[in-house]
Amino acid sequence: MRRDRLKWNRKYRREAFADQPAAIVRTYAHLAPMGRALDVACGNGRNACYLADRGFAVDAVDIAFEGLQRFACRPTGIQRICADLDDFVIPPGRYSLIVNTRFLDRRLFPALQMGLCPGGVLIFESYRAAPAGAPSGPHRPEHLLKPDELRRAFSRLRIVVYREQPSLHADAPAMKASLVAIRPAN
Ligand SMILES: C[S@@+](CC[C@H](N)C(=O)[O-])C[C@H]1O[C@@H](n2cnc3c(N)ncnc32)[C@H](O)[C@@H]1O
């Protein structure tokens, strides 16, 4: 969406973003068979860089050119794709690992699931609506997961981790929902 592209390009020009991979990616990426990984709304590629370093061939997609230009590493083994995920086609069965952190587009849920090869792993972590008074992430309801939403959305996968809890990272204190799930072999 054009408005998102402008907003995020401006943010990447003006702000510094974390360049360390999300803890959930560091902790669970090893569950995925080696192969091709997709980093959805990759931003500055902090997760893509980690995965490429571990031997995955990574497709890193984001709408913001400025984030892709400020990658957290030399993008060796990473295909940087500047695209709106509204239009980007995730080929079915292509990825052994799909990572989606700090981004929520519910329309992508079916494609994320179908994009995994058998045995492939989905790592998904994003903001959840917070109780009154707790640190919150985004404010718009469409950007906030509802209680148990991720677990229900990906119930056809084998869920190995699911939690909803505050994340106290200084750069993004907020309630988050986190899911790690594996596409069954058939
Ligand atoms: C909060 S950042 C998260 C970046 C990265 N996933 C991370 O965890 O560091 C959200 C990202 O979503 C991207 N984004 C927003 N709308 C998008 C869209 N329609 N298509 C592709 N990327 C989009 C933004 O450009 C931004 O980089």
Coordinates of N, CA and C and ligand atoms in Angstrom, one line a residue:
M1 N 0.8 -1.2 0.0 CA 0.0 0.0 0.0 C 0.9 1.3 0.0
R2 N 0.6 2.2 -0.8 CA 1.4 3.4 -1.0 C 1.7 4.1 0.3
R3 N 0.6 4.2 1.1 CA 0.8 5.0 2.4 C 1.8 4.3 3.3
D4 N 1.8 2.9 3.4 CA 2.7 2.2 4.2 C 4.1 2.4 3.6
R5 N 4.3 2.3 2.3 CA 5.6 2.5 1.7 C 6.2 3.8 2.1
L6 N 5.4 4.9 2.0 CA 5.9 6.2 2.4 C 6.3 6.3 3.8
K7 N 5.4 5.8 4.7 CA 5.6 5.8 6.1 C 6.9 5.1 6.5
W8 N 7.0 3.9 6.0 CA 8.2 3.1 6.4 C 9.5 3.6 5.8
N9 N 9.4 4.0 4.6 CA 10.7 4.6 4.0 C 11.1 5.8 4.9
R10 N 10.2 6.6 5.3 CA 10.5 7.8 6.1 C 11.2 7.3 7.4
K11 N 10.5 6.3 8.1 CA 11.1 5.7 9.3 C 12.5 5.2 9.2
Y12 N 12.7 4.5 8.1 CA 14.1 3.9 8.0 C 15.1 5.0 7.7
R13 N 14.7 6.1 7.1 CA 15.6 7.2 6.8 C 16.0 7.8 8.2
R14 N 15.0 7.9 9.1 CA 15.2 8.8 10.3 C 15.5 8.0 11.5
E15 N 15.2 6.7 11.6 CA 15.4 6.0 12.9 C 16.4 4.9 12.8
A16 N 16.9 4.5 13.9 CA 17.8 3.3 13.9 C 17.0 2.1 14.4
F17 N 17.1 1.0 13.8 CA 16.4 -0.2 14.1 C 17.3 -1.3 14.6
A18 N 16.8 -2.2 15.5 CA 17.6 -3.3 16.0 C 18.2 -4.1 14.9
D19 N 19.4 -4.5 15.0 CA 20.0 -5.3 14.0 C 20.3 -6.7 14.4
Q20 N 19.9 -7.0 15.6 CA 20.0 -8.4 16.1 C 18.7 -9.2 15.8
P21 N 18.9 -10.5 15.5 CA 17.6 -11.2 15.1 C 16.7 -11.4 16.3
A22 N 15.4 -11.6 16.0 CA 14.5 -11.8 17.1 C 14.9 -13.0 17.9
A23 N 14.7 -13.0 19.2 CA 15.1 -14.2 20.0 C 14.3 -15.4 19.5
I24 N 13.1 -15.3 19.1 CA 12.3 -16.5 18.7 C 13.0 -17.1 17.5
V25 N 13.5 -16.3 16.6 CA 14.2 -16.8 15.4 C 15.5 -17.6 15.8
R26 N 16.3 -16.9 16.7 CA 17.5 -17.5 17.1 C 17.2 -18.9 17.8
T27 N 16.2 -18.9 18.5 CA 15.9 -20.1 19.3 C 15.4 -21.3 18.5
Y28 N 14.5 -21.0 17.5 CA 13.8 -22.1 16.9 C 14.1 -22.3 15.4
A29 N 14.9 -21.5 14.8 CA 15.2 -21.7 13.4 C 15.8 -23.1 13.1
H30 N 16.5 -23.6 14.1 CA 17.2 -24.9 13.9 C 16.1 -26.0 13.6
L31 N 14.9 -25.8 14.0 CA 13.9 -26.9 13.8 C 13.6 -27.1 12.3
A32 N 13.9 -26.1 11.5 CA 13.6 -26.2 10.0 C 14.6 -26.9 9.3
P33 N 14.2 -27.7 8.3 CA 15.2 -28.4 7.4 C 15.9 -27.3 6.6
M34 N 17.2 -27.5 6.3 CA 17.9 -26.5 5.6 C 17.3 -26.4 4.2
G35 N 17.3 -25.2 3.7 CA 16.7 -25.0 2.3 C 16.4 -23.5 2.1
R36 N 15.3 -23.2 1.6 CA 14.9 -21.8 1.3 C 14.0 -21.2 2.4
A37 N 14.3 -20.0 2.8 CA 13.6 -19.3 3.9 C 13.0 -18.0 3.3
L38 N 11.8 -17.7 3.9 CA 11.2 -16.4 3.5 C 11.1 -15.6 4.8
D39 N 11.6 -14.3 4.7 CA 11.5 -13.4 5.7 C 10.4 -12.3 5.3
V40 N 9.2 -12.4 5.9 CA 8.1 -11.6 5.5 C 8.2 -10.2 6.2
A41 N 8.1 -9.2 5.4 CA 8.2 -7.8 5.9 C 9.5 -7.7 6.7
C42 N 10.6 -7.9 6.0 CA 11.9 -8.2 6.6 C 12.5 -6.9 7.2
G43 N 12.0 -5.7 6.8 CA 12.6 -4.5 7.4 C 14.1 -4.4 7.0
N44 N 15.0 -4.2 8.0 CA 16.4 -4.1 7.7 C 17.1 -5.5 7.6
G45 N 16.3 -6.6 7.6 CA 16.8 -7.9 7.4 C 17.5 -8.5 8.6
R46 N 17.2 -8.1 9.8 CA 17.9 -8.6 10.9 C 17.7 -10.1 11.0
N47 N 16.5 -10.6 10.7 CA 16.3 -12.1 10.7 C 16.9 -12.8 9.5
A48 N 16.7 -12.1 8.3 CA 17.2 -12.7 7.1 C 18.8 -12.9 7.2
C49 N 19.4 -11.9 7.8 CA 20.9 -12.0 7.9 C 21.3 -13.2 8.8
Y50 N 20.6 -13.4 9.9 CA 20.8 -14.5 10.7 C 20.7 -15.8 10.0
L51 N 19.6 -15.9 9.2 CA 19.2 -17.2 8.5 C 20.3 -17.5 7.4
A52 N 20.6 -16.4 6.7 CA 21.6 -16.6 5.6 C 22.9 -17.1 6.2
D53 N 23.3 -16.5 7.4 CA 24.5 -16.9 8.1 C 24.5 -18.4 8.4
R54 N 23.3 -18.9 8.7 CA 23.2 -20.3 9.0 C 23.0 -21.2 7.8
G55 N 23.0 -20.7 6.7 CA 23.0 -21.5 5.5 C 21.8 -21.5 4.7
F56 N 20.7 -20.8 5.1 CA 19.5 -20.8 4.3 C 19.7 -19.8 3.1
A57 N 19.0 -20.2 2.0 CA 18.9 -19.2 0.9 C 17.6 -18.4 1.3
V58 N 17.8 -17.1 1.4 CA 16.7 -16.3 1.9 C 16.0 -15.4 0.9
D59 N 14.7 -15.4 0.8 CA 14.0 -14.4 0.1 C 13.5 -13.4 1.2
A60 N 13.9 -12.2 1.1 CA 13.6 -11.1 2.1 C 12.7 -10.1 1.5
V61 N 11.4 -10.0 1.9 CA 10.5 -9.2 1.2 C 10.0 -8.0 2.1
D62 N 10.1 -6.8 1.5 CA 9.5 -5.7 2.3 C 9.1 -4.6 1.3
I63 N 8.2 -3.8 1.7 CA 7.6 -2.7 0.8 C 8.6 -1.5 0.8
A64 N 9.4 -1.4 1.9 CA 10.2 -0.2 2.1 C 11.6 -0.4 1.5
F65 N 11.9 0.3 0.4 CA 13.2 0.3 -0.2 C 14.3 0.7 0.7
E66 N 13.9 1.7 1.6 CA 15.0 2.3 2.4 C 15.4 1.3 3.5
G67 N 14.5 0.4 4.0 CA 15.0 -0.6 4.9 C 15.9 -1.6 4.2
L68 N 15.5 -2.0 3.0 CA 16.3 -3.0 2.2 C 17.7 -2.4 1.9
Q69 N 17.8 -1.1 1.8 CA 19.1 -0.5 1.6 C 19.9 -0.4 2.8
R70 N 19.3 -0.5 4.0 CA 20.0 -0.4 5.3 C 20.2 -1.8 5.9
F71 N 20.5 -2.8 5.1 CA 20.5 -4.1 5.7 C 21.5 -4.3 6.8
A72 N 21.1 -5.2 7.7 CA 21.9 -5.4 8.9 C 23.2 -6.2 8.6
C73 N 23.4 -6.6 7.4 CA 24.6 -7.4 7.0 C 24.8 -7.2 5.5
R74 N 25.9 -7.7 5.0 CA 26.1 -7.8 3.6 C 25.1 -8.9 3.1
P75 N 24.3 -8.6 2.2 CA 23.2 -9.6 1.9 C 23.6 -10.8 1.0
T76 N 24.7 -11.4 1.4 CA 25.1 -12.6 0.6 C 24.1 -13.7 0.9
G77 N 23.7 -14.4 -0.1 CA 22.7 -15.5 0.0 C 21.3 -15.0 0.3
I78 N 21.0 -13.7 0.1 CA 19.7 -13.2 0.4 C 19.2 -12.5 -0.9
Q79 N 18.0 -12.8 -1.3 CA 17.4 -12.1 -2.4 C 16.5 -11.0 -1.7
R80 N 16.9 -9.8 -1.9 CA 16.1 -8.7 -1.3 C 15.0 -8.3 -2.4
I81 N 13.7 -8.4 -1.9 CA 12.6 -8.2 -2.8 C 11.8 -7.0 -2.3
C82 N 11.8 -5.9 -3.1 CA 11.0 -4.7 -2.7 C 9.6 -4.9 -3.3
A83 N 8.7 -5.3 -2.5 CA 7.3 -5.6 -3.0 C 6.3 -5.4 -1.9
D84 N 5.1 -5.1 -2.3 CA 3.9 -5.0 -1.4 C 3.4 -6.4 -1.2
L85 N 3.3 -6.9 0.1 CA 2.9 -8.2 0.3 C 1.4 -8.5 -0.1
D86 N 0.7 -7.4 -0.3 CA -0.6 -7.5 -0.9 C -0.6 -8.2 -2.3
D87 N 0.5 -8.0 -3.0 CA 0.6 -8.4 -4.4 C 1.6 -9.6 -4.5
F88 N 2.5 -9.8 -3.5 CA 3.5 -10.8 -3.7 C 2.9 -12.2 -3.5
V89 N 3.3 -13.1 -4.5 CA 2.8 -14.4 -4.5 C 3.8 -15.3 -3.7
I90 N 3.3 -16.0 -2.7 CA 4.1 -17.0 -2.0 C 3.9 -18.3 -2.6
P91 N 4.9 -18.9 -3.3 CA 4.6 -20.1 -4.0 C 4.3 -21.3 -3.1
P92 N 3.3 -22.0 -3.3 CA 3.0 -23.2 -2.4 C 4.1 -24.2 -2.3
G93 N 4.4 -24.6 -1.1 CA 5.4 -25.7 -0.9 C 6.8 -25.3 -1.0
R94 N 7.1 -24.0 -1.2 CA 8.5 -23.5 -1.5 C 9.4 -23.5 -0.4
Y95 N 9.0 -23.1 0.8 CA 9.9 -22.7 1.9 C 10.0 -23.8 3.0
S96 N 11.3 -24.0 3.4 CA 11.5 -24.8 4.6 C 11.3 -24.0 5.9
L97 N 11.4 -22.7 5.8 CA 11.2 -21.8 6.9 C 10.6 -20.5 6.5
I98 N 9.5 -20.1 7.2 CA 9.0 -18.8 7.0 C 9.0 -18.0 8.3
V99 N 9.5 -16.8 8.3 CA 9.6 -16.0 9.5 C 8.8 -14.7 9.3
N100 N 8.0 -14.4 10.3 CA 7.1 -13.2 10.2 C 7.2 -12.6 11.6
T101 N 8.0 -11.5 11.8 CA 8.0 -10.9 13.1 C 7.7 -9.4 13.0
R102 N 6.9 -9.0 14.0 CA 6.5 -7.6 14.2 C 5.8 -7.1 12.9
F103 N 5.0 -7.9 12.4 CA 4.2 -7.6 11.2 C 2.9 -8.4 11.2
L104 N 1.8 -7.8 10.9 CA 0.5 -8.6 10.8 C -0.3 -8.2 9.6
D105 N -0.5 -9.2 8.8 CA -1.4 -9.1 7.7 C -2.2 -10.4 7.6
R106 N -3.4 -10.3 8.1 CA -4.2 -11.6 8.3 C -4.5 -12.2 6.9
R107 N -4.5 -11.4 5.9 CA -4.8 -12.0 4.6 C -3.7 -13.0 4.1
L108 N -2.5 -12.9 4.7 CA -1.4 -13.8 4.3 C -1.5 -15.1 5.0
F109 N -2.3 -15.3 6.0 CA -2.3 -16.5 6.8 C -2.3 -17.8 6.0
P110 N -3.3 -17.9 5.1 CA -3.4 -19.1 4.3 C -2.1 -19.3 3.4
A111 N -1.6 -18.2 2.8 CA -0.4 -18.4 2.0 C 0.8 -18.7 2.8
L112 N 0.9 -18.3 4.0 CA 2.1 -18.6 4.9 C 2.0 -20.1 5.1
Q113 N 0.9 -20.6 5.4 CA 0.7 -22.0 5.7 C 1.0 -22.9 4.5
M114 N 0.5 -22.5 3.4 CA 0.7 -23.2 2.1 C 2.1 -23.1 1.6
G115 N 2.7 -22.0 1.9 CA 4.1 -21.8 1.4 C 5.1 -22.7 2.0
L116 N 4.8 -23.4 3.1 CA 5.8 -24.3 3.7 C 5.8 -25.6 2.9
C117 N 7.0 -26.2 2.8 CA 7.1 -27.5 2.3 C 6.8 -28.5 3.5
P118 N 6.5 -29.7 3.2 CA 6.2 -30.7 4.3 C 7.4 -30.7 5.3
G119 N 7.2 -30.6 6.5 CA 8.3 -30.5 7.5 C 8.8 -29.0 7.7
G120 N 8.3 -28.1 6.9 CA 8.7 -26.7 7.0 C 8.2 -26.1 8.2
V121 N 8.9 -25.0 8.7 CA 8.6 -24.4 10.0 C 8.1 -22.9 9.8
L122 N 7.1 -22.6 10.5 CA 6.6 -21.2 10.5 C 7.0 -20.6 11.9
I123 N 7.7 -19.4 11.9 CA 7.9 -18.7 13.1 C 7.2 -17.4 13.0
F124 N 6.2 -17.1 13.9 CA 5.4 -15.9 13.7 C 5.3 -15.3 15.1
E125 N 5.7 -14.0 15.2 CA 5.6 -13.3 16.4 C 5.1 -11.8 16.1
S126 N 4.0 -11.4 16.7 CA 3.6 -10.0 16.5 C 2.9 -9.5 17.7
Y127 N 2.4 -8.3 17.6 CA 1.9 -7.6 18.8 C 0.4 -8.1 19.1
R128 N 0.2 -8.1 20.3 CA -1.2 -8.6 20.8 C -1.8 -7.4 21.6
A129 N -3.1 -7.3 21.5 CA -3.8 -6.3 22.3 C -3.3 -6.4 23.8
A130 N -3.0 -5.3 24.4 CA -2.5 -5.4 25.8 C -3.6 -5.0 26.8
P131 N -3.5 -5.5 28.0 CA -4.5 -5.0 29.0 C -4.3 -3.5 29.3
A132 N -5.3 -2.9 29.8 CA -5.2 -1.4 30.0 C -4.0 -1.1 30.9
G133 N -3.2 -0.2 30.6 CA -2.1 0.2 31.4 C -0.8 -0.4 31.1
A134 N -0.9 -1.6 30.3 CA 0.4 -2.3 30.0 C 1.0 -1.6 28.7
P135 N 2.3 -1.8 28.5 CA 2.9 -1.2 27.4 C 2.3 -1.8 26.1
S136 N 2.0 -0.9 25.2 CA 1.4 -1.4 24.0 C 2.2 -1.1 22.8
G137 N 2.1 -1.9 21.8 CA 2.8 -1.7 20.5 C 1.9 -0.8 19.6
P138 N 1.5 -1.3 18.5 CA 0.7 -0.5 17.6 C -0.6 -0.2 18.3
H139 N -1.4 0.8 17.8 CA -2.6 1.2 18.5 C -3.8 0.7 17.6
R140 N -3.6 0.6 16.3 CA -4.8 0.3 15.5 C -5.1 -1.2 15.6
P141 N -6.4 -1.5 15.9 CA -6.8 -2.8 16.2 C -6.4 -3.8 15.1
E142 N -6.4 -3.4 13.8 CA -6.1 -4.3 12.7 C -4.6 -4.7 12.8
H143 N -3.8 -4.0 13.6 CA -2.4 -4.4 13.7 C -2.1 -5.2 15.0
L144 N -3.2 -5.6 15.7 CA -3.0 -6.3 17.0 C -3.7 -7.6 16.9
L145 N -3.0 -8.7 17.3 CA -3.6 -10.0 17.4 C -4.6 -10.1 18.5
K146 N -5.6 -10.9 18.3 CA -6.6 -11.1 19.4 C -6.1 -12.4 20.2
P147 N -6.6 -12.5 21.4 CA -6.3 -13.7 22.2 C -6.5 -15.0 21.4
D148 N -5.5 -15.8 21.4 CA -5.5 -17.1 20.8 C -5.7 -17.1 19.3
E149 N -5.6 -15.9 18.7 CA -5.8 -15.8 17.2 C -4.8 -16.6 16.4
L150 N -3.5 -16.5 16.7 CA -2.5 -17.2 15.9 C -2.7 -18.7 16.0
R151 N -3.0 -19.2 17.2 CA -3.1 -20.6 17.4 C -4.3 -21.1 16.6
R152 N -5.4 -20.4 16.6 CA -6.5 -20.8 15.8 C -6.2 -20.7 14.3
A153 N -5.5 -19.7 13.9 CA -5.3 -19.4 12.4 C -4.4 -20.5 11.9
F154 N -3.5 -21.1 12.7 CA -2.5 -22.1 12.2 C -2.7 -23.4 12.8
S155 N -4.0 -23.7 13.1 CA -4.3 -25.0 13.8 C -4.1 -26.2 12.9
R156 N -3.9 -26.0 11.6 CA -3.7 -27.2 10.8 C -2.2 -27.6 10.8
L157 N -1.4 -26.7 11.3 CA 0.0 -27.0 11.5 C 0.2 -27.7 12.8
R158 N 1.4 -28.3 13.0 CA 1.7 -28.9 14.3 C 2.4 -27.8 15.2
I159 N 1.7 -27.3 16.1 CA 2.2 -26.2 16.9 C 3.1 -26.7 18.0
V160 N 4.3 -26.2 18.0 CA 5.3 -26.6 19.0 C 5.5 -25.6 20.1
V161 N 5.3 -24.3 19.7 CA 5.4 -23.3 20.7 C 4.2 -22.3 20.5
Y162 N 3.5 -22.0 21.6 CA 2.5 -20.9 21.5 C 2.5 -20.1 22.8
R163 N 2.7 -18.8 22.8 CA 2.6 -18.1 24.0 C 2.1 -16.6 23.7
E164 N 1.5 -16.1 24.7 CA 1.2 -14.7 24.7 C 1.7 -14.0 26.0
Q165 N 2.6 -13.1 25.8 CA 3.2 -12.6 27.0 C 3.9 -11.2 26.7
P166 N 4.2 -10.5 27.8 CA 4.9 -9.2 27.5 C 6.3 -9.4 27.0
S167 N 6.7 -8.6 26.1 CA 8.1 -8.7 25.7 C 8.7 -7.4 26.2
L168 N 9.8 -7.5 27.0 CA 10.3 -6.4 27.7 C 11.6 -5.8 27.0
H169 N 11.7 -6.2 25.7 CA 12.9 -5.6 25.0 C 12.7 -4.1 24.9
A170 N 13.8 -3.4 25.2 CA 13.7 -1.9 25.3 C 13.2 -1.3 24.0
D171 N 13.5 -1.9 22.9 CA 13.2 -1.2 21.6 C 11.7 -1.5 21.3
A172 N 11.0 -2.4 21.9 CA 9.7 -2.7 21.6 C 8.9 -3.4 22.7
P173 N 8.7 -2.6 23.9 CA 8.0 -3.2 25.0 C 6.5 -3.3 24.6
A174 N 6.0 -4.5 24.7 CA 4.6 -4.7 24.3 C 4.2 -6.1 24.6
M175 N 2.9 -6.4 24.5 CA 2.4 -7.7 24.6 C 2.6 -8.3 23.2
K176 N 3.1 -9.6 23.2 CA 3.3 -10.2 21.9 C 2.6 -11.6 21.9
A177 N 2.2 -12.1 20.8 CA 1.9 -13.5 20.6 C 2.9 -14.1 19.7
S178 N 3.3 -15.4 20.1 CA 4.4 -16.0 19.4 C 4.0 -17.5 19.1
L179 N 4.4 -17.9 17.9 CA 4.0 -19.2 17.5 C 5.1 -19.8 16.7
V180 N 5.4 -21.1 17.0 CA 6.3 -21.9 16.1 C 5.6 -23.1 15.8
A181 N 5.5 -23.4 14.5 CA 4.6 -24.5 14.0 C 5.2 -25.2 12.8
I182 N 4.9 -26.5 12.7 CA 5.6 -27.3 11.6 C 4.5 -27.8 10.7
R183 N 4.7 -27.7 9.4 CA 3.7 -28.3 8.5 C 3.9 -29.8 8.5
P184 N 2.8 -30.6 8.8 CA 3.0 -32.0 8.8 C 3.4 -32.6 7.4
A185 N 4.0 -33.8 7.4 CA 4.5 -34.4 6.2 C 3.5 -34.5 5.1
N186 N 2.2 -34.8 5.5 CA 1.2 -34.8 4.4 C -0.2 -34.5 5.0
Ligands
LIG1 C1 7.9 -3.2 12.5 S1 8.7 -3.5 11.0 C2 9.3 -5.2 11.2 C3 10.5 -5.5 10.4 C4 11.0 -6.9 10.7 N1 10.1 -8.0 10.4 C5 11.6 -7.0 12.1 O1 11.1 -7.8 12.9 O2 12.6 -6.3 12.3 C6 7.3 -3.8 9.9 C7 7.8 -3.9 8.4 O3 6.6 -4.2 7.6 C8 6.9 -3.6 6.3 N2 5.6 -3.5 5.6 C9 4.5 -2.8 6.0 N3 3.5 -3.0 5.1 C10 4.0 -3.8 4.2 C11 3.4 -4.4 3.0 N4 2.1 -4.2 2.6 N5 4.2 -5.2 2.2 C12 5.5 -5.5 2.6 N6 6.1 -5.0 3.7 C13 5.3 -4.2 4.5 C14 7.5 -2.2 6.7 O4 8.1 -1.7 5.6 C15 8.4 -2.6 7.8 O5 9.7 -2.9 7.4

